[in-house]
GROMACS .gro file of C-alpha atoms in nm:
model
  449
    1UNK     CA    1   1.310  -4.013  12.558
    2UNK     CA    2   1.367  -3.667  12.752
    3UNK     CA    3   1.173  -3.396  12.587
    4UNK     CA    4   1.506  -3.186  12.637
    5UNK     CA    5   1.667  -3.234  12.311
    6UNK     CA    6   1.867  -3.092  12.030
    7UNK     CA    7   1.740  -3.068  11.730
    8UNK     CA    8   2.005  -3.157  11.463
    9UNK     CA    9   1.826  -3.014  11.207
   10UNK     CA   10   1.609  -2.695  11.124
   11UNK     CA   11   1.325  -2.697  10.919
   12UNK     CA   12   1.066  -2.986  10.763
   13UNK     CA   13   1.183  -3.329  10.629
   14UNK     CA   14   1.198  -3.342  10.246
   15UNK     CA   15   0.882  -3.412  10.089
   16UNK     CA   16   0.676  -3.290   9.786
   17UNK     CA   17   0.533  -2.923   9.696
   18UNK     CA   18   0.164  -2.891   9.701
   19UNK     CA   19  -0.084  -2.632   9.696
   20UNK     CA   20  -0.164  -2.324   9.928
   21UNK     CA   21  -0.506  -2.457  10.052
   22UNK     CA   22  -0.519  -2.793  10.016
   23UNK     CA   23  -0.096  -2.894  10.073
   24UNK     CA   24  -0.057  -3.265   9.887
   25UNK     CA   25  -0.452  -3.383   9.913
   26UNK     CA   26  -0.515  -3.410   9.553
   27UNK     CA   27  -0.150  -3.528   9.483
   28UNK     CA   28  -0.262  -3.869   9.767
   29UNK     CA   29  -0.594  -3.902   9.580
   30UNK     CA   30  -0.789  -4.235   9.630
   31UNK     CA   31  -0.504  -4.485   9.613
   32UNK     CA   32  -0.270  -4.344   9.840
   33UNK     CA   33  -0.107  -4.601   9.972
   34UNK     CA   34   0.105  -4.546   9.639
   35UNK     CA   35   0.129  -4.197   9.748
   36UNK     CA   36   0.296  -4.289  10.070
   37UNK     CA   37   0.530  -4.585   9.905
   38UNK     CA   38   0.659  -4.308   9.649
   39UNK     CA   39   0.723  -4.083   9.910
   40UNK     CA   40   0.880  -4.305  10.176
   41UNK     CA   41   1.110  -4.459   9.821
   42UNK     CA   42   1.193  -4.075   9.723
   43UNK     CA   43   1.221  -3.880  10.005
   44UNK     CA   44   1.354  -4.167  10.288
   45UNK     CA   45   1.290  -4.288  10.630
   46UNK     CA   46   1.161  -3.942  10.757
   47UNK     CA   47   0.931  -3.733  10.461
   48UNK     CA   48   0.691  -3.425  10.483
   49UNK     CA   49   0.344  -3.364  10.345
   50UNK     CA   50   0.051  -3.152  10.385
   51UNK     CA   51  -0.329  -3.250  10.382
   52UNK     CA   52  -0.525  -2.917  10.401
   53UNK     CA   53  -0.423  -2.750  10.762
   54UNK     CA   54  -0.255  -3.078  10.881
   55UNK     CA   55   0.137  -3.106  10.862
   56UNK     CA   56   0.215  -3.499  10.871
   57UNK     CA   57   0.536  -3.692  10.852
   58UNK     CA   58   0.564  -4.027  10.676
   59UNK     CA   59   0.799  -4.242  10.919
   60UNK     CA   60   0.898  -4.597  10.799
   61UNK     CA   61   1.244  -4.662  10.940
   62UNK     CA   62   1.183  -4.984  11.257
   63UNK     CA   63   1.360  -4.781  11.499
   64UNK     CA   64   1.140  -4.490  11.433
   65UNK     CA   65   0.849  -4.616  11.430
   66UNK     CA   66   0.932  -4.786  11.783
   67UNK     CA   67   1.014  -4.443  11.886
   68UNK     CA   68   0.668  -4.348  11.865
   69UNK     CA   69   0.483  -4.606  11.917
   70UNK     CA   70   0.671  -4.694  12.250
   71UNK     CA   71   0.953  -4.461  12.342
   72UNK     CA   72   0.737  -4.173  12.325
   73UNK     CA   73   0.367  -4.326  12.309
   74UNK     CA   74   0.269  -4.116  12.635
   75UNK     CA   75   0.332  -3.803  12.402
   76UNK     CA   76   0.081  -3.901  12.162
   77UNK     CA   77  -0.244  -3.930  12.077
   78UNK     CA   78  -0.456  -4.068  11.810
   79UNK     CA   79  -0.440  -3.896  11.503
   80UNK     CA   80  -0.760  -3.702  11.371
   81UNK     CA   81  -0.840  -3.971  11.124
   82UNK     CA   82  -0.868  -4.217  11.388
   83UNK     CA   83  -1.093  -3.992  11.604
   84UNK     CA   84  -1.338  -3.943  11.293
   85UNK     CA   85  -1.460  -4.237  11.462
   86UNK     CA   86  -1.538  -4.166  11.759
   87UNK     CA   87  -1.889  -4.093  11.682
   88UNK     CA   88  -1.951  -4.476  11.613
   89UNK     CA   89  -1.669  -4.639  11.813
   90UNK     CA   90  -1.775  -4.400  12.141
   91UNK     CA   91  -1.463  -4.510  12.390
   92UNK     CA   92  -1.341  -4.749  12.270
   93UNK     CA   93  -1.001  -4.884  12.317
   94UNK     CA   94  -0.932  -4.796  11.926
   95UNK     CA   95  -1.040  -4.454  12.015
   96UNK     CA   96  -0.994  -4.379  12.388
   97UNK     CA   97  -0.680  -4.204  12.603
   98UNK     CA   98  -0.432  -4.197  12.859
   99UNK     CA   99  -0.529  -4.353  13.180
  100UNK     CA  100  -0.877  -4.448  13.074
  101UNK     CA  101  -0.786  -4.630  12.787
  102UNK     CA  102  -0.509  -4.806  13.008
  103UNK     CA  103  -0.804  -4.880  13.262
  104UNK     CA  104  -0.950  -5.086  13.019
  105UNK     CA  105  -0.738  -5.213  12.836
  106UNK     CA  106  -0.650  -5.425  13.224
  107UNK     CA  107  -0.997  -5.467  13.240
  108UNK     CA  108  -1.050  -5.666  12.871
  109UNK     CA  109  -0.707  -5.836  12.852
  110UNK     CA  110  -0.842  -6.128  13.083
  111UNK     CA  111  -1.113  -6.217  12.808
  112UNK     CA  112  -0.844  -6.285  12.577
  113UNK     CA  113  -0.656  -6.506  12.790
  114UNK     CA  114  -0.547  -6.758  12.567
  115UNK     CA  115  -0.740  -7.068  12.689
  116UNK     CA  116  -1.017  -6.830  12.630
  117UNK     CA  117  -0.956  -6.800  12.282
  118UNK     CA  118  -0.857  -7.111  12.202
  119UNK     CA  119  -1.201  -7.229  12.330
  120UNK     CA  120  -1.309  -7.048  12.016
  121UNK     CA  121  -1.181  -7.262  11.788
  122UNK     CA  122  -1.504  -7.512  11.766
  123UNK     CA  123  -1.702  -7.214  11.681
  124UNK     CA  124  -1.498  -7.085  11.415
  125UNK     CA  125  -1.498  -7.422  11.250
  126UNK     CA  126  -1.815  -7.513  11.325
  127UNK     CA  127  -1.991  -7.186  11.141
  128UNK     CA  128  -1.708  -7.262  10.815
  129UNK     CA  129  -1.851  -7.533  10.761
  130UNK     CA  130  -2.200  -7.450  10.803
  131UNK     CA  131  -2.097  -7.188  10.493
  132UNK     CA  132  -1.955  -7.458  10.248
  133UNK     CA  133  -2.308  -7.634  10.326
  134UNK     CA  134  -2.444  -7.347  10.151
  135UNK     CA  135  -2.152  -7.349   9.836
  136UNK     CA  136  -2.168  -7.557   9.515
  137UNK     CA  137  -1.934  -7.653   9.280
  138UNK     CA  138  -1.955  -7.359   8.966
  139UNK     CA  139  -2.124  -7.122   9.162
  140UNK     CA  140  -2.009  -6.739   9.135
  141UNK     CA  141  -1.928  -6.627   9.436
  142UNK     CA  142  -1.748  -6.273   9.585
  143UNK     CA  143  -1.548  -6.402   9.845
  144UNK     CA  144  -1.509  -6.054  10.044
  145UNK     CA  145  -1.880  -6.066  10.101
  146UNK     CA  146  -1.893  -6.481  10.150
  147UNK     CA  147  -1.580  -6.432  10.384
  148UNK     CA  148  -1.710  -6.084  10.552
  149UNK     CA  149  -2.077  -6.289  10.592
  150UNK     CA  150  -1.852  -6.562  10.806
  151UNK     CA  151  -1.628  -6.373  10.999
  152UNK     CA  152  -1.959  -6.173  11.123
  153UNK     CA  153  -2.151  -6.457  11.217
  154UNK     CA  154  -1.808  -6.566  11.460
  155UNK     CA  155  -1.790  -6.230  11.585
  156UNK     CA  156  -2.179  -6.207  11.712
  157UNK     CA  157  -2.137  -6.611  11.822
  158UNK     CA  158  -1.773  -6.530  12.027
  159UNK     CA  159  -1.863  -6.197  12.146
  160UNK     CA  160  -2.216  -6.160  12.211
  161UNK     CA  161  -2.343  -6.574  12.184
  162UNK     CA  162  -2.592  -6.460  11.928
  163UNK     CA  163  -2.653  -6.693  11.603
  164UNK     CA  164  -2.919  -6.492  11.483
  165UNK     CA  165  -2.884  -6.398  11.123
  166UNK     CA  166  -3.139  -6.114  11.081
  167UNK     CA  167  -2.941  -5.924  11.404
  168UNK     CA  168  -2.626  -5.980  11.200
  169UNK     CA  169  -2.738  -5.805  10.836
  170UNK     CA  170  -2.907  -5.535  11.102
  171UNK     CA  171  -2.622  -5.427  11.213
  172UNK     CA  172  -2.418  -5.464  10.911
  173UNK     CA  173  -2.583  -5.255  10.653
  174UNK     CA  174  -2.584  -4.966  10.927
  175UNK     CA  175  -2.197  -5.009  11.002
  176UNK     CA  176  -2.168  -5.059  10.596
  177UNK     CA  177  -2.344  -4.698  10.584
  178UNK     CA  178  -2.186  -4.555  10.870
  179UNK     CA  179  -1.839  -4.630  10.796
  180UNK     CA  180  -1.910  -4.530  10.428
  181UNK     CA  181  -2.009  -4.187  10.560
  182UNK     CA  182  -1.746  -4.145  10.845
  183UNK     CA  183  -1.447  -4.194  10.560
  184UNK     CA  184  -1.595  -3.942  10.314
  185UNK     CA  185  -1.581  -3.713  10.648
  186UNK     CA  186  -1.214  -3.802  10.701
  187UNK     CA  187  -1.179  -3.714  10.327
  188UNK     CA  188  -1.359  -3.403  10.253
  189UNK     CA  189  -1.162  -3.092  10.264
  190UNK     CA  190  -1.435  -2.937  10.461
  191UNK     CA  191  -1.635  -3.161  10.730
  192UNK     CA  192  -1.953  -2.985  10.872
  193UNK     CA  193  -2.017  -3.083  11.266
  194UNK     CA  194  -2.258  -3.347  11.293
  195UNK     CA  195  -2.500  -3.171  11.486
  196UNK     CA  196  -2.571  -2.973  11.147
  197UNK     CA  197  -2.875  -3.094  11.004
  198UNK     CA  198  -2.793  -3.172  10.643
  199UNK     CA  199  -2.892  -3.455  10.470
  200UNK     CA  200  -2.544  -3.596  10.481
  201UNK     CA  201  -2.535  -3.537  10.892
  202UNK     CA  202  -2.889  -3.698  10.935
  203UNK     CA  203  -2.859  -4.012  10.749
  204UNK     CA  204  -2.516  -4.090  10.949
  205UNK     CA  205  -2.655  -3.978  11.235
  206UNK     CA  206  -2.924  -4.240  11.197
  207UNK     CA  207  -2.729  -4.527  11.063
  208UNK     CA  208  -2.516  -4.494  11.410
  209UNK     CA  209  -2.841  -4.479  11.632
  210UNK     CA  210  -2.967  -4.769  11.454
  211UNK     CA  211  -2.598  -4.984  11.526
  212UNK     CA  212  -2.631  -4.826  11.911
  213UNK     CA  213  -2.972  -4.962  11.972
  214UNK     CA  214  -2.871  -5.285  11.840
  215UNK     CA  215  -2.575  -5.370  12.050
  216UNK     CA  216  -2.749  -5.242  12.354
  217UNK     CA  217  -2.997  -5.436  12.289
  218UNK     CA  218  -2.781  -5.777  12.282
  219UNK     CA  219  -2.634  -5.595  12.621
  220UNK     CA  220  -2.946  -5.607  12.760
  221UNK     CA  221  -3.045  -5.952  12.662
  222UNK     CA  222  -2.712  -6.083  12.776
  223UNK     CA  223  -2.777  -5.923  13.107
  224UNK     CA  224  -3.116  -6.103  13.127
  225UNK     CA  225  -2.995  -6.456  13.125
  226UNK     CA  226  -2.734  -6.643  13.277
  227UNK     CA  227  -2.331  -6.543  13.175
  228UNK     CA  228  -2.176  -6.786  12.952
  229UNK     CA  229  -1.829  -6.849  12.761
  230UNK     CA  230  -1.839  -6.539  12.548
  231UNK     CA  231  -1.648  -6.224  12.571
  232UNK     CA  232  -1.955  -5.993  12.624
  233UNK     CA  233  -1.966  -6.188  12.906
  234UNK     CA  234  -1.626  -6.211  13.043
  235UNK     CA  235  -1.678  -5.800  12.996
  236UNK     CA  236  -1.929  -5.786  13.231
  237UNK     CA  237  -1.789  -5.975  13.492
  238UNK     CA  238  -1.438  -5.779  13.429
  239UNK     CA  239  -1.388  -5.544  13.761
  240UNK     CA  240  -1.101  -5.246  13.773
  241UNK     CA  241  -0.918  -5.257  14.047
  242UNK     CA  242  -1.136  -5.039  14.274
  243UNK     CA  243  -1.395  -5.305  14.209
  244UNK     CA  244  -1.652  -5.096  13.957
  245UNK     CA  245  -1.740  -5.280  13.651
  246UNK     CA  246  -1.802  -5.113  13.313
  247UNK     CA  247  -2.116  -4.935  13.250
  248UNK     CA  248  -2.388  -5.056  12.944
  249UNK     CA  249  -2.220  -4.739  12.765
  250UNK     CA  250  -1.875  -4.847  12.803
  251UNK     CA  251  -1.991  -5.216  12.731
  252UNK     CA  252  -2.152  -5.098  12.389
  253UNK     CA  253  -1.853  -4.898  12.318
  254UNK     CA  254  -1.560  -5.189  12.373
  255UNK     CA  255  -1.814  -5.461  12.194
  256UNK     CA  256  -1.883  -5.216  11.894
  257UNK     CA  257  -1.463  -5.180  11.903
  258UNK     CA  258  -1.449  -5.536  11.912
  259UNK     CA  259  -1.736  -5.677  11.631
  260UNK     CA  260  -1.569  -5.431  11.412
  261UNK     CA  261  -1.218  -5.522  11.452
  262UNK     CA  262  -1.310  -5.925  11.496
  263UNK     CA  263  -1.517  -5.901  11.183
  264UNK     CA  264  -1.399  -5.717  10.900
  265UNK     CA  265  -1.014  -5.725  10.910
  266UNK     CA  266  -1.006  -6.097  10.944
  267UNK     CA  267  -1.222  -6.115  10.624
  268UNK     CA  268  -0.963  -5.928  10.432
  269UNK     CA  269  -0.711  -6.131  10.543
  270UNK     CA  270  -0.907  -6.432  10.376
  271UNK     CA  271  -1.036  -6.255  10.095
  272UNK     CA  272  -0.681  -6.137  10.023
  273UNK     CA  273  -0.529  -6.457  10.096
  274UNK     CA  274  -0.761  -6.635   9.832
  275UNK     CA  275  -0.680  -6.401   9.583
  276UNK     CA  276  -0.295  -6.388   9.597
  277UNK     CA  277  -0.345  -6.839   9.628
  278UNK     CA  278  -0.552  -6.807   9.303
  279UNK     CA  279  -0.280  -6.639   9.108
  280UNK     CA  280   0.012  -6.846   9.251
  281UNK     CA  281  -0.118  -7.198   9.195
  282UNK     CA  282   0.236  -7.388   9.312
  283UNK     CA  283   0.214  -7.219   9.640
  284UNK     CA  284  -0.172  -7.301   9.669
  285UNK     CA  285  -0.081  -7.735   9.602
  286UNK     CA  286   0.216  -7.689   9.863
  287UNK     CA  287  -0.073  -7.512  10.122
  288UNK     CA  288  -0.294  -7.811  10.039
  289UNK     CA  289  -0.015  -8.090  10.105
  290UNK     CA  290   0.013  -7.958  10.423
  291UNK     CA  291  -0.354  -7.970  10.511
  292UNK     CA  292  -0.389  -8.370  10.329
  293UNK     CA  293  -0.085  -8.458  10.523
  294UNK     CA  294  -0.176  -8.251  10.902
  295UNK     CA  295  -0.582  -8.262  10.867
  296UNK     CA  296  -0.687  -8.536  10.626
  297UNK     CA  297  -1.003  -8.386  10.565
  298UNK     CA  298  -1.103  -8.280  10.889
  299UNK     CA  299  -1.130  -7.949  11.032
  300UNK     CA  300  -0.838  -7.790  11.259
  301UNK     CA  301  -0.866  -7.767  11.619
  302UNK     CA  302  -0.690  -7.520  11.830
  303UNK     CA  303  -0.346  -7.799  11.889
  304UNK     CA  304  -0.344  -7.843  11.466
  305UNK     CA  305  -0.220  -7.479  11.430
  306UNK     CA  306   0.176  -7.555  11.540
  307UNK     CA  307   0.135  -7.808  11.289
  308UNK     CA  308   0.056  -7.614  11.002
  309UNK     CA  309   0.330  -7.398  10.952
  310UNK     CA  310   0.266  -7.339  10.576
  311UNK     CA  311  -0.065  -7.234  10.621
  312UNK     CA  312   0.076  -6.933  10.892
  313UNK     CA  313   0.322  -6.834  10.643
  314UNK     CA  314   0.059  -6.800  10.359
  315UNK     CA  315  -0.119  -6.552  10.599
  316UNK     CA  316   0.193  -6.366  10.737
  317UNK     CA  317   0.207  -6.309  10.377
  318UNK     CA  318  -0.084  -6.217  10.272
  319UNK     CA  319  -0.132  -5.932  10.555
  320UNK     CA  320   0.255  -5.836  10.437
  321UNK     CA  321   0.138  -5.762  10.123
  322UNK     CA  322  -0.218  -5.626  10.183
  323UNK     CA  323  -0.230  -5.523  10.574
  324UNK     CA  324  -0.601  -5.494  10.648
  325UNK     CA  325  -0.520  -5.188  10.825
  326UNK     CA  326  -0.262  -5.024  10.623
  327UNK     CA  327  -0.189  -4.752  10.853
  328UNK     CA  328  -0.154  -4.603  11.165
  329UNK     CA  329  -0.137  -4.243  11.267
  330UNK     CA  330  -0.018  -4.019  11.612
  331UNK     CA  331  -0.099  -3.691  11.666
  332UNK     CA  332   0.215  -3.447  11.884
  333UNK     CA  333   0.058  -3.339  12.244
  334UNK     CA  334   0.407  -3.177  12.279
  335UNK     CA  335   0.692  -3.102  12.064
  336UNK     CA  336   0.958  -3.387  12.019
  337UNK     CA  337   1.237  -3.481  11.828
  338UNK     CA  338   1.217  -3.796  11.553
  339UNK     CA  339   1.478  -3.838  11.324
  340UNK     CA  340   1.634  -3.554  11.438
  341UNK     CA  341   1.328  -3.333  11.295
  342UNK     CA  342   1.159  -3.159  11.517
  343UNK     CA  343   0.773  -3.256  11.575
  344UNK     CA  344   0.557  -2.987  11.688
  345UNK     CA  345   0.267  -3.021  11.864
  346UNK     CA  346  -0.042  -3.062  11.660
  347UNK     CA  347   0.177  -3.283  11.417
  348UNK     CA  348   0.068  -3.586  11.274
  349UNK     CA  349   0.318  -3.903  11.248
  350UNK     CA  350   0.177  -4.173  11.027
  351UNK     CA  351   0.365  -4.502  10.975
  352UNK     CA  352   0.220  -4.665  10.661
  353UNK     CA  353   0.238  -5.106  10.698
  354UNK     CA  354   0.185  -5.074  10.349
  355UNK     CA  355   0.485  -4.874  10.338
  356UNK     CA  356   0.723  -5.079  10.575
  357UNK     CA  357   0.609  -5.437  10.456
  358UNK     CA  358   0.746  -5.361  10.108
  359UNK     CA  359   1.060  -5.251  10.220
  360UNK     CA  360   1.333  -5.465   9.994
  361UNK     CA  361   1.605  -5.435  10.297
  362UNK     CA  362   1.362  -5.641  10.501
  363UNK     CA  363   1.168  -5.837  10.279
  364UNK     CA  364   1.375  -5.903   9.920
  365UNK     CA  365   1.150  -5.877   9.580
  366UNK     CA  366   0.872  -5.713   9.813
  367UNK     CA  367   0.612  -5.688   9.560
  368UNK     CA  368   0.640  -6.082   9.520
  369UNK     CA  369   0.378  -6.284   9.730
  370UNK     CA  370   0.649  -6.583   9.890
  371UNK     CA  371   0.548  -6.736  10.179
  372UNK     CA  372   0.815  -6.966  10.190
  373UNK     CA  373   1.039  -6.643  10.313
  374UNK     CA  374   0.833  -6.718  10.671
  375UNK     CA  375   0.935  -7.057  10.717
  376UNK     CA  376   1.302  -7.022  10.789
  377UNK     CA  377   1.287  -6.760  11.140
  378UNK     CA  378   1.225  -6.444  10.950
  379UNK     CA  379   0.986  -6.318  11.201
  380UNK     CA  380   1.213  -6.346  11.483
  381UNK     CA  381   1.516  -6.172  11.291
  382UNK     CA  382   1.325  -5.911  11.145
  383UNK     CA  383   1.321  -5.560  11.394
  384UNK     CA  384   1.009  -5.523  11.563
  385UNK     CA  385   0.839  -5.235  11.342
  386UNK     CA  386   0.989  -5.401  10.985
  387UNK     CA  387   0.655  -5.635  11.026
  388UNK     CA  388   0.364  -5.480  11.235
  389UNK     CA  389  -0.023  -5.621  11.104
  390UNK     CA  390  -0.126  -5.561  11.431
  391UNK     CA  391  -0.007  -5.249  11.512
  392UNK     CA  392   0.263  -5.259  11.876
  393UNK     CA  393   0.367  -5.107  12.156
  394UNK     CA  394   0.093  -5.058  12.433
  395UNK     CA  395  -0.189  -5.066  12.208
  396UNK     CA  396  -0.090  -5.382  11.996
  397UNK     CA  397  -0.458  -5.558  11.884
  398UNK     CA  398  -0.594  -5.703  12.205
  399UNK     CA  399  -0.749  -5.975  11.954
  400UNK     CA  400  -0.454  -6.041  11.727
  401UNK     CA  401  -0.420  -6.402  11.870
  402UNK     CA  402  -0.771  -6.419  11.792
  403UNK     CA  403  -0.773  -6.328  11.443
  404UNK     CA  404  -0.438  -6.554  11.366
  405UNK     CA  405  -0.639  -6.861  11.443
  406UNK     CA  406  -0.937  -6.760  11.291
  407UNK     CA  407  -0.777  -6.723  10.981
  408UNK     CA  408  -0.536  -7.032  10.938
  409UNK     CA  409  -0.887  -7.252  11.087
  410UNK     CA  410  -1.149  -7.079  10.796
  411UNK     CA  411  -0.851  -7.098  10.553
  412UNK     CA  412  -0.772  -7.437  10.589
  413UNK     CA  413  -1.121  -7.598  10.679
  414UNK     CA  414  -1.228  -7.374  10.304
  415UNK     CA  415  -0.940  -7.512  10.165
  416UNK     CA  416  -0.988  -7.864  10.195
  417UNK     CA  417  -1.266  -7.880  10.004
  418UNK     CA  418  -1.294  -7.567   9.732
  419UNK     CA  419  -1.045  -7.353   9.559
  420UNK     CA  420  -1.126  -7.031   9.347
  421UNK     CA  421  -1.094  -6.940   8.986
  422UNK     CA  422  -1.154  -6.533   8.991
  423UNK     CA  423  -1.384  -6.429   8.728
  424UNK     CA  424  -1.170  -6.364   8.450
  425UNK     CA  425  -1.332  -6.015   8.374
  426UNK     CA  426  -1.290  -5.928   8.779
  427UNK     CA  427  -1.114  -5.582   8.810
  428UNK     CA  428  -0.879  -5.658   9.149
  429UNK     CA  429  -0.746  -5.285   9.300
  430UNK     CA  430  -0.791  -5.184   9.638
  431UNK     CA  431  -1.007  -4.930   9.838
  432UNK     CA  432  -0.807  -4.770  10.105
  433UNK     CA  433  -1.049  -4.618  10.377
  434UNK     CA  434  -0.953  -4.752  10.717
  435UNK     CA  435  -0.912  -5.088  10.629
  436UNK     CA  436  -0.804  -5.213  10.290
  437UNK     CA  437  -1.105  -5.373  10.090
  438UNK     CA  438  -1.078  -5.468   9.717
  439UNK     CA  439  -1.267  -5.188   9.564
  440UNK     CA  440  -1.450  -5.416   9.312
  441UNK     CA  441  -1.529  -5.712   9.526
  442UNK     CA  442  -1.379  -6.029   9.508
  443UNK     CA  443  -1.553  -6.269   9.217
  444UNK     CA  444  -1.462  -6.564   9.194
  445UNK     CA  445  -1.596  -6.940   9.078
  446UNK     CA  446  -1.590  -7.229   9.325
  447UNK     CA  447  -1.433  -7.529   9.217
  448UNK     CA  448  -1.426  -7.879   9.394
  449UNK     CA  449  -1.062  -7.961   9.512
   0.00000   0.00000   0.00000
């Protein structure tokens, strides 16, 4: 879109009052993906709010959203949640810009070719199963750490061809710490810089040293012994088109991007998955006809997943009603028009999945967890930006074929053999930070199917 434009109309979009310091930060509070739904439901396709010095606009009309994320991409950047991050994630492709992040985003597509990823499929299978080997029937389980345990161990085995479970809970309970500490900074009205040493500033500092060392110490192990079929691998041997290769920096930056994003969403897709099958037990028997009639027992392989349609629609579901990334945020390098509001530089534009998957014009009693409405073409009919788990334009997830099949294999190699009864004191509400865990945990009892 030309950045010569009219503006059809002067001032802010419509959106709520708040206060003179800290604009509509208290009225968002801790569950604000309810904050955004209200707003998007009372003020329309275009609203306004304020979050201390930051002026953002809550966009959730498809064609708008498209607009950003593609139209005008070039004119954004990540917004300053997203580069809270940066600290952790270094340059990343989550994180990095422009031409770089273009650079290597050619670089890393070939290692998700998908005969690459389908080659994958063994592994994901193979370490499911060496889980339920661990399960019992009766035993109390929470299945966001049982699933988050899992998805971990396939992330180190595809991406780094580690199996080693003391490296895993290494770099786990520092990426637990550090991500704990990185969204209180993301949330406090005032954020120190980190070279300040308070107590705060020095235990996140060391949590992220302690990940850093870590992963460049798989780099350097990798580098010490012959390349295999992993994607740390296919990394290393990935040239730009000048010929240079990435440096141990850049390698440690795209494989922390990667563990995290390989890792944790895919667990909450499963976690959340389980949860919504527990509490809709017809839909659960129709998900395990399917897998009786396609699998008999066994575990998918990579050709199984056009066969089991139900078992896609359950998880197209599930992420529409609890994307494990819930938003995603731009921030104005120039000024622009959306809407026919005009954006000004230094703006933030964030498009809420939360917000867009519960729209009733798209998706009719939203709030209703149906995955039958997937099995008659609704993907393809739906605009591009009514249905978006994994983000679009440019920077769509690299590994979102990757994290499909991961999901329908652990879901129906679980499936086949246990379903859940959630603890019937369990307390299920979520805990928005950058992803969208259930803020209590996930207990549930195992039960023999």
């Amino acid at each position: 879109m030309s950045r010569s434009i009219t503006i059809a109309k002067a001032g802010l979009p419509p959106g709520p009052k708040g206060t003179l310091i800290g604009g509509n930060a208290a009225q968002m509070g801790p569950r604000r993906v309810d904050f955004f739904l209200d707003l998007a439901q009372t003020y329309g396709p275009v609203a306004s709010f304020r979050v201390g010095r930051w002026r953002v606009f809550l966009v959730s009309d498809p064609e708008l959203i498209q607009q950003v994320l593609v139209t005008d991409a070039r004119h954004y950047i990540k917004h300053f949640g997203a580069r809270a991050f940066k600290p952790i994630l270094g340059n990343g492709l989550v994180t990095s810009e422009g031409d770089f992040w273009l650079s290597q985003r050619r670089m890393m597509q070939p290692s998700f070719l998908k005969a690459l990823v389908l080659s994958y499929a063994p592994i994901m299978a193979e370490l499911t199963t060496a889980m339920l080997a661990e399960w019992s029937p009766g035993k109390a389980v929470d299945l966001e750490f049982e699933f988050s345990g899992l998805t971990s161990a396939i992330a180190l085995k595809t991406l780094f061809g580690l199996d080693d479970h003391g490296d895993r809970a290494k770099v786990d309970a520092s990426l637990i710490e550090t991500f704990d500490s990185l969204t209180a900074r993301v949330d406090a009205p005032i954020r120190l810089p980190l070279w300040m040493p308070t107590l705060t500033n020095l235990r996140l500092r060391r949590a992220i040293a302690n990940v850093k060392a870590l992963v460049d110490g798989f780099i350097a192990q990798k580098r010490s012994r012959p390349l295999a079929n992993d994607l740390l691998s296919t990394m290393i041997m990935a040239q730009r088109e000048d010929g240079s290769r990435m440096s141990d920096q850049q390698l440690r930056d795209e494989a922390m991007t990667l563990y995290l994003a390989g890792y944790e969403t895919t667990a909450l897709t499963l976690t959340w998955s389980w949860y919504l099958l527990s509490q809709h037990p017809e839909a659960e028997r129709r998900l395990a006809d399917e897998w009786r009639r396609v699998l008999g027992g066994r575990s998918p392989n990579a050709e199984d997943l056009t066969a089991l349609p139900y078992t896609s629609a359950v998880i197209n579901e599930a992420m529409r009603l609890y994307p494990p990334v819930y938003a995603i945020g731009r921030e104005a390098m120039t000024e622009l028009e959306l809407g026919g509001y005009r954006v000004k530089r230094g703006y933030t534009i964030l498009m809420s999945q939360w917000v867009s998957h519960r729209d009733p014009k798209y998706f009719p009693k939203p709030e209703q967890f149906l995955p039958e409405r997937w099995l008659d073409g609704l993907a393809a009919r739906l605009p591009k930006f009514a249905y978006y788990p994994f983000g679009g334009g440019q920077r769509l997830c690299i590994g979102s074929h990757f994290a499909t099949m991961e999901a329908m294999i652990v879901l129906a190699t679980v499936g086949q053999k246990y379903k859940f009864t959630l603890a019937p004191d369990a307390v299920i509400d979520i805990k928005p930070q950058i992803t969208m865990p259930p803020k209590f945990g996930m207990p549930a009892t195992l039960e023999l199917r």
